[in-house]
């Protein structure tokens, strides 16, 4: 375990929160020559915003926007040479390209792991208040094995969540037109931080390229939002915490990329606006692992990664100390986070740019999941076995949760069936683009087992489909975290909430402990995976690399009596 990945709160705060001001400031951008591009620049510690801006100018850049809270600047500068100049400037940590250099293909939406059942089906086709609010269950909830695994069905009879509790969905957006999302959607706090980038996302849907709040052209964020907090309202599905408020923090592109600047701005917004929990089911592109000085990387690439590390550490720390509980997917790379394999996927743009990068665990981070104060979540199938794709390991895991596993149930009728995955809300538009819903909004017959449509009496229709991944496990944990705030939070002036360390304590101590399998070295060869997927579970029943402190338990969480509470 590298010490750098386990910095104490005081150490991280001292090391990172050194540039503070009022928050996000922006200036109008103007047309630039073809010889320039946009960068994200981060100031060094103990450097004022004014001094950083002057240094940027000396390096050949022009500031067009800034987030002074974390010392981050949007800069226009020459395409060549600016990153090296910024890295050599003492007042700056460095610079990173804000967008891809060159044209990149759309990132798989959703990813290969998340759509395994759908790919298999298509291949086969070709071949052939004061009193806690309570709630009931919804029509499609009998398909939500994850909901009962975390005992949300029991928890909601005690506490279904408090509308004052806000959960940020830092993702591709949220489709607020879905009747399961609409009742819980917080329009006032929701914001889009990620304008469409035509070279990556395709043509802009609106003239400003800034999609309206309440929309999701990627689908991923809407699926996450439904698992956390779909309303228990007699239609479709219900979430783990069906009475909390959902806040869209659009930090991801429609194509599935998550770039540094939108993510940092979203985290600062969450901290500044009292959001209680933020779910992060992604990693910051273009590097799966950001390293301080990887010999495999060029000096420019090293400088860009140091910039990402510094900015993310600052933003995560800022959000934490402003009262945000941070929950993140552990990752779908089937590796021990403390013993990473060679990274063969970075940088993931432009197309074909990736190369082999040996990863030093002590100087490389998968962000945000390996950042400070982040609760990492591994993924389980219906059998409660670790899903083959899920990352694991003693160093970064916090808890485990249902994330779906298409290949679960070997030897039974459920093996390789879509019901092993996680069903949740999904935008009609994306389903139409994917070919499972027709132009009239009807589910095509061949997708009747994997896509569902439900309508209210007034004719408002919602759509639902299955995905799998640690992206689906994390929102189960985030939903339980929201219930913890609902059940154990208190008012401080006009604010209602619970300190993140208390949320984390209750999440861990109420989780259902689960021992490592016997034998602890698990091979997934019998479900068609190569030896690279073999996983060793280390640790005890109380804490181990597959399950962390255990499987999140909503009922235990809302009925617990914390030591700081009056009995």
XYZ file of C-alpha atoms in Angstrom:
567
model
C 0.000 0.000 0.000
C 1.500 3.311 -1.051
C 1.402 6.039 1.591
C 0.569 8.644 -1.071
C -2.835 7.034 -1.620
C -3.749 7.136 2.066
C -3.061 10.783 2.948
C -4.836 11.954 6.067
C -7.461 14.664 5.776
C -5.218 17.289 7.349
C -2.302 16.420 5.103
C -4.375 16.588 1.940
C -5.997 19.841 2.940
C -2.653 21.453 3.661
C -1.140 20.165 0.447
C -3.925 21.157 -1.890
C -6.283 23.870 -0.741
C -3.912 26.749 -1.166
C -5.641 28.850 -3.810
C -9.095 30.026 -2.761
C -11.491 32.652 -4.014
C -15.143 33.043 -4.885
C -15.474 30.120 -7.258
C -16.110 29.825 -10.988
C -15.325 32.903 -13.042
C -15.609 32.956 -16.806
C -14.861 35.332 -19.621
C -16.253 35.230 -23.146
C -14.245 33.158 -25.564
C -13.459 34.593 -28.975
C -12.542 33.036 -32.277
C -8.992 31.726 -32.282
C -6.597 31.012 -35.108
C -5.999 27.444 -36.206
C -2.638 27.566 -34.416
C -4.194 27.711 -30.961
C -6.192 25.348 -28.739
C -7.717 25.314 -25.249
C -5.960 24.021 -22.151
C -6.764 23.492 -18.497
C -3.983 24.995 -16.372
C -3.519 24.477 -12.623
C -1.649 26.883 -10.351
C 1.074 25.657 -7.989
C 0.483 25.622 -4.231
C 0.566 28.984 -2.465
C 0.329 30.916 -5.735
C -2.338 33.605 -6.024
C -4.761 33.708 -8.925
C -3.195 36.947 -10.156
C 0.337 35.532 -10.105
C -0.820 32.351 -11.854
C -2.557 34.374 -14.569
C 0.590 36.431 -15.101
C 2.657 33.250 -15.400
C 0.209 31.848 -17.940
C 0.559 35.014 -19.997
C 4.367 34.814 -19.894
C 4.157 31.209 -21.108
C 2.163 32.350 -24.128
C -1.389 31.680 -22.935
C -4.494 33.789 -22.533
C -6.915 33.131 -19.661
C -10.563 32.950 -20.774
C -12.038 31.448 -17.591
C -11.107 30.268 -14.115
C -12.225 28.306 -11.078
C -10.312 30.152 -8.380
C -11.518 27.795 -5.654
C -9.092 25.137 -6.884
C -6.664 27.333 -8.842
C -7.770 26.115 -12.264
C -7.756 28.185 -15.451
C -9.170 27.798 -18.949
C -6.497 29.024 -21.337
C -6.095 29.552 -25.065
C -2.508 29.007 -26.203
C -0.460 27.714 -29.137
C -1.026 24.079 -30.050
C 2.669 23.299 -29.784
C 5.024 23.977 -26.910
C 2.655 25.438 -24.314
C 2.427 22.341 -22.067
C 6.226 22.199 -21.775
C 6.443 25.934 -21.007
C 3.726 25.694 -18.352
C 5.436 22.704 -16.709
C 8.693 24.667 -16.538
C 7.012 27.662 -14.858
C 7.358 27.610 -11.032
C 3.980 29.283 -10.485
C 2.146 26.501 -12.352
C 1.683 22.763 -11.813
C 1.189 22.394 -15.534
C -1.358 22.278 -18.340
C -3.407 19.611 -20.029
C -5.229 19.721 -23.364
C -8.877 20.457 -22.687
C -10.095 18.447 -25.656
C -8.714 15.780 -27.917
C -5.915 16.725 -30.273
C -7.392 15.397 -33.474
C -10.667 13.583 -34.031
C -11.583 10.672 -31.802
C -14.318 8.086 -32.358
C -17.228 8.031 -29.951
C -16.433 6.145 -26.798
C -18.580 3.003 -26.538
C -21.910 4.060 -25.084
C -22.405 2.309 -22.747
C -19.096 0.447 -22.508
C -18.401 -3.112 -23.580
C -18.664 -4.387 -20.017
C -21.957 -2.641 -19.340
C -23.738 -3.911 -22.478
C -22.546 -7.547 -22.376
C -26.047 -9.070 -22.405
C -27.182 -6.921 -25.315
C -24.078 -7.765 -27.339
C -24.606 -11.469 -26.666
C -28.253 -11.254 -27.717
C -27.397 -9.476 -30.965
C -24.668 -11.996 -31.726
C -27.127 -14.836 -31.190
C -29.671 -13.067 -33.396
C -27.138 -12.793 -36.207
C -26.206 -16.377 -35.754
C -29.616 -17.277 -35.287
C -40.770 15.531 6.690
C -40.690 15.311 10.563
C -41.957 11.790 10.457
C -39.749 9.866 8.043
C -41.367 9.300 4.657
C -42.042 5.660 3.813
C -42.773 4.026 0.468
C -43.988 0.891 -1.238
C -42.721 -0.962 -4.289
C -43.226 -0.361 -8.022
C -44.368 -2.697 -10.850
C -40.900 -3.544 -12.220
C -39.250 -3.851 -8.814
C -39.604 -7.631 -8.920
C -36.792 -7.523 -11.498
C -34.525 -5.486 -9.188
C -32.612 -8.173 -7.320
C -30.145 -5.463 -6.319
C -32.860 -3.554 -4.470
C -33.664 -6.512 -2.232
C -30.005 -7.467 -1.841
C -29.311 -4.117 -0.157
C -32.663 -4.419 1.700
C -34.100 -1.187 0.380
C -37.491 -2.918 0.332
C -37.325 -3.174 4.139
C -35.584 0.153 4.714
C -38.286 2.161 2.948
C -40.870 0.950 5.449
C -38.828 2.831 8.076
C -37.296 5.657 6.031
C -37.548 6.082 2.261
C -35.379 9.188 2.229
C -35.760 12.882 2.941
C -36.420 15.402 0.154
C -33.935 17.751 1.836
C -31.168 15.262 1.074
C -29.559 15.904 -2.309
C -27.599 13.384 -4.367
C -25.432 14.672 -7.213
C -25.265 12.508 -10.338
C -21.863 13.484 -11.779
C -22.371 11.816 -15.114
C -23.609 12.268 -18.710
C -26.810 14.046 -17.644
C -30.207 12.974 -16.289
C -33.409 12.554 -18.292
C -35.861 14.403 -16.048
C -38.791 13.634 -18.375
C -38.904 10.050 -17.104
C -41.883 9.829 -14.706
C -39.714 7.972 -12.204
C -37.103 10.758 -12.199
C -39.350 13.825 -12.504
C -40.829 13.802 -8.959
C -37.376 13.809 -7.354
C -35.439 16.003 -9.792
C -33.971 19.202 -8.331
C -34.001 21.766 -11.129
C -32.585 24.580 -9.008
C -29.280 22.872 -8.196
C -28.789 20.946 -11.447
C -26.253 22.256 -13.953
C -24.444 21.244 -17.136
C -20.660 21.730 -16.961
C -19.778 19.842 -20.171
C -20.684 21.513 -23.479
C -20.884 19.136 -26.441
C -17.614 18.748 -28.343
C -18.544 18.038 -31.986
C -15.305 16.169 -32.765
C -16.124 13.704 -29.981
C -19.876 13.880 -29.382
C -21.115 14.520 -32.906
C -23.189 17.535 -34.007
C -24.529 19.750 -31.215
C -28.250 19.307 -30.511
C -28.663 22.987 -29.607
C -27.022 26.137 -30.969
C -25.031 26.797 -27.795
C -23.758 23.192 -27.662
C -24.763 23.259 -23.965
C -27.526 20.677 -23.599
C -30.436 21.810 -21.427
C -30.569 20.590 -17.848
C -32.819 17.556 -17.506
C -31.580 15.828 -20.655
C -29.175 12.963 -21.202
C -27.876 12.082 -24.661
C -25.580 9.383 -23.270
C -27.955 7.355 -21.085
C -25.436 6.375 -18.419
C -26.341 9.146 -15.979
C -30.081 8.447 -16.170
C -29.482 4.762 -15.382
C -27.366 5.720 -12.360
C -29.956 8.258 -11.172
C -32.784 5.722 -11.264
C -30.894 3.209 -9.143
C -30.223 5.876 -6.536
C -33.555 7.619 -6.345
C -36.295 6.647 -8.809
C -39.599 7.549 -7.151
C -41.818 4.862 -5.620
C -44.913 6.119 -7.429
C -46.681 3.100 -8.878
C -44.866 3.085 -12.207
C -41.674 1.516 -13.489
C -38.948 1.006 -10.892
C -38.021 2.564 -7.572
C -34.566 3.494 -6.333
C -32.635 2.555 -3.223
C -33.632 5.912 -1.696
C -36.935 6.700 -3.476
C -37.694 9.959 -1.669
C -34.397 11.883 -1.902
C -33.678 14.684 -4.364
C -31.603 14.061 -7.495
C -29.235 16.721 -8.818
C -27.807 16.567 -12.338
C -24.115 17.457 -12.399
C -23.321 16.949 -16.070
C -19.563 16.508 -16.161
C -19.449 13.820 -18.853
C -19.681 14.191 -22.612
C -22.503 12.555 -24.572
C -19.874 10.180 -25.951
C -18.941 8.945 -22.479
C -15.681 10.855 -21.990
C -15.084 12.710 -18.714
C -12.568 15.530 -19.000
C -10.840 17.289 -16.143
C -12.367 20.752 -16.214
C -16.087 19.822 -16.221
C -15.513 17.250 -13.468
C -13.639 19.703 -11.237
C -16.230 22.421 -11.790
C -19.028 19.990 -10.923
C -17.318 18.960 -7.669
C -16.782 22.575 -6.638
C -20.435 23.313 -7.435
C -21.495 20.382 -5.259
C -19.422 21.696 -2.368
C -20.642 25.262 -2.742
C -24.309 24.259 -2.901
C -24.589 21.843 0.003
C -25.073 18.654 -2.002
C -24.954 15.730 0.424
C -23.725 12.826 -1.716
C -22.070 12.719 -5.147
C -21.914 9.532 -7.205
C -19.003 9.179 -9.658
C -19.223 6.203 -12.017
C -16.342 7.082 -14.361
C -12.635 7.823 -14.585
C -11.136 11.101 -15.768
C -9.986 10.805 -19.382
C -7.695 10.346 -21.176
C -5.537 8.403 -18.681
C -6.810 5.312 -16.841
C -3.901 5.901 -14.448
C -2.464 9.368 -13.966
C 1.201 9.123 -13.005
C 3.559 11.814 -11.722
C 6.593 10.723 -13.755
C 6.017 7.470 -15.616
C 9.174 6.701 -17.679
C 6.918 5.343 -20.427
C 5.367 8.791 -20.900
C 6.822 11.819 -22.652
C 7.639 14.901 -20.543
C 4.534 16.617 -21.937
C 2.318 13.641 -21.028
C 3.846 13.555 -17.541
C 3.101 17.249 -17.065
C -0.501 16.797 -18.171
C -1.029 13.949 -15.714
C 0.457 15.903 -12.805
C -2.003 18.662 -13.648
C -4.943 16.239 -13.532
C -3.772 14.749 -10.220
C -3.385 18.124 -8.535
C -6.720 19.497 -9.760
C -8.676 16.359 -8.835
C -7.094 16.129 -5.377
C -7.983 19.754 -4.755
C -11.563 19.382 -5.972
C -12.265 16.156 -4.065
C -10.786 17.575 -0.881
C -12.719 20.810 -1.247
C -16.011 18.972 -1.754
C -15.359 16.674 1.218
C -14.663 19.509 3.634
C -17.764 21.307 2.374
C -19.854 18.310 3.473
C -20.080 16.117 0.360
C -19.889 12.323 0.744
C -18.019 11.026 -2.319
C -18.897 7.587 -3.738
C -17.174 6.087 -6.776
C -17.221 2.982 -8.949
C -14.063 0.975 -8.324
C -13.592 0.194 -12.021
C -14.234 -2.511 -14.632
C -10.644 -3.462 -15.401
C -10.677 -6.751 -13.379
C -7.544 -5.851 -11.435
C -6.327 -5.415 -7.881
C -6.154 -1.646 -7.357
C -3.054 -2.043 -5.203
C -1.287 -4.209 -7.802
C -2.185 -2.645 -11.156
C -1.308 -4.298 -14.446
C 0.325 -2.519 -17.361
C -2.068 0.126 -18.668
C -2.720 -0.648 -22.341
C -5.694 1.688 -22.881
C -4.215 5.155 -22.273
C -4.422 7.741 -23.588
C -7.881 6.793 -24.858
C -7.910 9.567 -27.460
C -7.072 10.362 -30.230
C -7.861 7.040 -31.837
C -4.871 4.708 -31.793
C -2.849 6.825 -29.344
C -2.713 4.236 -26.532
C 0.541 2.480 -25.690
C 1.794 0.109 -23.001
C 2.468 1.895 -19.711
C 3.782 -0.065 -16.697
C 2.037 1.408 -13.632
C 3.880 2.239 -10.401
C 1.285 1.944 -7.636
C 2.958 4.562 -5.439
C 2.957 7.323 -8.046
C -0.070 6.597 -10.223
C -3.776 7.160 -9.516
C -7.035 6.062 -11.130
C -9.171 9.160 -10.551
C -11.545 9.853 -8.939
C -11.759 6.442 -7.254
C -8.189 6.597 -5.875
C -8.481 10.227 -4.827
C -8.795 11.476 -1.223
C -11.995 10.845 0.770
C -13.590 8.680 -1.940
C -15.551 5.525 -1.055
C -14.743 2.841 -3.650
C -17.411 0.269 -4.550
C -16.868 -3.172 -6.109
C -19.534 -5.038 -8.081
C -21.423 -8.246 -7.279
C -23.752 -10.512 -9.224
C -27.028 -12.025 -7.938
C -25.055 -14.902 -6.373
C -23.167 -12.260 -4.323
C -19.937 -13.377 -5.969
C -17.613 -10.671 -7.257
C -18.375 -9.960 -10.897
C -15.553 -11.074 -13.180
C -14.966 -7.568 -14.582
C -14.923 -5.759 -11.219
C -11.782 -4.223 -9.777
C -10.975 -5.155 -6.183
C -8.195 -5.001 -3.608
C -7.521 -4.045 -0.003
C -6.000 -0.692 -0.853
C -8.975 1.137 -2.336
C -12.172 -0.820 -1.691
C -14.710 0.533 0.790
C -17.819 -1.583 0.273
C -19.443 -3.846 -2.299
C -22.866 -3.642 -3.938
C -24.965 -5.184 -6.712
C -23.655 -4.128 -10.107
C -24.810 -7.012 -12.254
C -22.983 -9.968 -13.777
C -24.319 -11.396 -17.017
C -22.253 -14.570 -16.609
C -23.500 -15.322 -13.094
C -25.505 -18.478 -12.347
C -23.317 -21.024 -14.151
C -25.151 -24.346 -14.262
C -28.585 -22.747 -13.813
C -31.247 -21.329 -16.115
C -30.137 -17.805 -15.233
C -26.616 -18.181 -16.668
C -25.897 -15.555 -19.305
C -29.329 -13.926 -18.983
C -30.023 -10.196 -18.926
C -31.866 -10.477 -15.609
C -28.474 -10.882 -13.940
C -27.791 -7.228 -14.774
C -29.267 -4.053 -13.247
C -32.537 -2.634 -14.561
C -33.021 1.129 -14.315
C -34.327 4.240 -16.038
C -33.028 5.137 -19.514
C -33.740 7.861 -22.090
C -36.076 6.991 -24.961
C -33.885 8.941 -27.391
C -30.815 6.823 -26.640
C -32.788 3.575 -26.915
C -34.034 4.736 -30.306
C -30.467 5.476 -31.396
C -29.409 2.026 -30.176
C -32.221 0.409 -32.183
C -34.386 -1.132 -29.456
C -37.238 1.423 -29.602
C -38.894 2.554 -32.826
C -39.715 6.085 -33.988
C -43.194 5.847 -32.417
C -41.728 4.983 -29.025
C -42.582 1.285 -29.094
C -40.174 -1.377 -27.833
C -39.231 -3.711 -30.682
C -40.350 -7.328 -30.079
C -36.829 -8.730 -30.078
C -35.953 -6.485 -27.109
C -39.059 -7.239 -25.050
C -37.011 -9.029 -22.384
C -34.445 -6.271 -21.946
C -36.252 -2.963 -22.562
C -39.488 -1.894 -20.861
C -41.934 0.946 -21.340
C -44.405 2.078 -18.695
C -46.830 4.986 -18.906
C -48.817 6.992 -16.388
C -52.572 7.501 -16.665
C -51.860 10.917 -18.182
C -49.716 9.369 -20.922
C -46.228 10.240 -19.641
C -44.002 7.278 -20.477
C -40.754 6.067 -19.001
C -38.227 3.615 -20.433
C -36.013 1.104 -18.634
C -33.158 -1.178 -19.607
C -30.385 -3.331 -18.165
C -26.702 -2.499 -17.716
C -23.913 -3.997 -15.624
C -20.697 -2.635 -14.151
C -19.204 -1.028 -11.095
C -21.026 2.018 -12.510
C -24.216 0.243 -11.416
C -22.798 -0.878 -8.039
C -21.730 2.602 -6.955
C -25.264 4.087 -7.099
C -26.554 1.331 -4.811
C -23.985 2.497 -2.257
C -24.729 6.164 -2.945
C -28.418 5.470 -2.372
C -27.668 3.893 1.004
C -25.442 6.880 1.847
C -28.397 9.172 1.058
C -30.619 7.132 3.374
C -28.002 7.472 6.109
C -28.102 11.263 5.770
C -31.910 11.106 5.757
C -32.131 8.974 8.893
C -29.228 10.366 10.909
C -28.808 13.918 9.635
C -29.732 17.053 11.532
C -30.379 20.728 10.949
C -27.595 23.284 11.271
C -29.172 26.665 10.755
C -31.039 26.396 7.473
C -29.076 23.368 6.322
C -29.875 19.690 6.846
C -27.127 17.112 6.503
C -24.548 14.823 8.045
C -20.757 15.096 8.034
C -19.153 12.798 5.432
C -17.052 10.944 8.015
C -20.229 9.984 9.861
C -21.881 8.810 6.645
C -18.807 6.729 5.825
C -18.685 5.287 9.357
C -22.319 4.168 9.219
C -21.997 2.858 5.662
C -19.067 0.681 6.730
C -20.316 -0.467 10.131
C -23.794 -1.426 8.909
C -22.617 -3.239 5.775
C -23.237 -6.998 5.790
C -19.847 -8.632 6.273
C -18.953 -11.265 3.690
C -15.926 -13.549 3.804
C -13.595 -14.269 0.901
C -14.489 -17.304 -1.213
C -12.791 -20.613 -0.411
C -10.332 -21.043 -2.028
C -9.563 -17.317 -2.138
C -8.005 -17.454 -5.613
C -10.933 -17.319 -8.020
C -10.667 -18.370 -11.655
C -13.326 -17.215 -14.108
C -12.196 -19.654 -16.771
C -15.394 -21.681 -16.448
C -17.381 -18.677 -17.714
C -15.039 -18.049 -20.619
C -12.565 -15.570 -19.153
C -8.781 -15.827 -19.677
C -6.355 -16.202 -16.755
C -5.911 -12.419 -16.635
C -9.293 -12.302 -14.854
C -8.121 -14.576 -12.000
C -8.566 -12.700 -8.722
C -7.116 -13.285 -5.259
C -9.290 -12.204 -2.352
C -7.133 -11.093 0.564
C -8.233 -10.130 4.071
C -10.714 -11.224 6.719
C -14.492 -11.452 6.875
C -14.505 -8.033 8.549
C -12.573 -6.443 5.680
C -11.290 -7.972 2.444
C -10.436 -7.098 -1.106
C -13.643 -8.376 -2.738
C -16.269 -7.014 -0.344
C -14.477 -4.310 1.651
C -16.360 -3.790 4.908
C -19.285 -5.706 3.419
C -22.328 -5.442 1.160
C -24.175 -2.161 1.718
C -27.345 -2.652 3.795
C -30.019 0.040 3.632
C -32.202 -1.401 6.395
C -29.331 -1.781 8.850
C -28.206 1.749 7.971
C -31.536 3.485 8.686
C -32.186 1.520 11.889
C -28.669 1.838 13.340
C -27.913 3.862 16.460
C -24.645 5.693 16.007
C -22.485 6.245 19.063
C -22.810 10.028 18.744
C -26.616 9.943 18.725
C -28.794 10.214 21.831
C -30.338 6.869 22.636
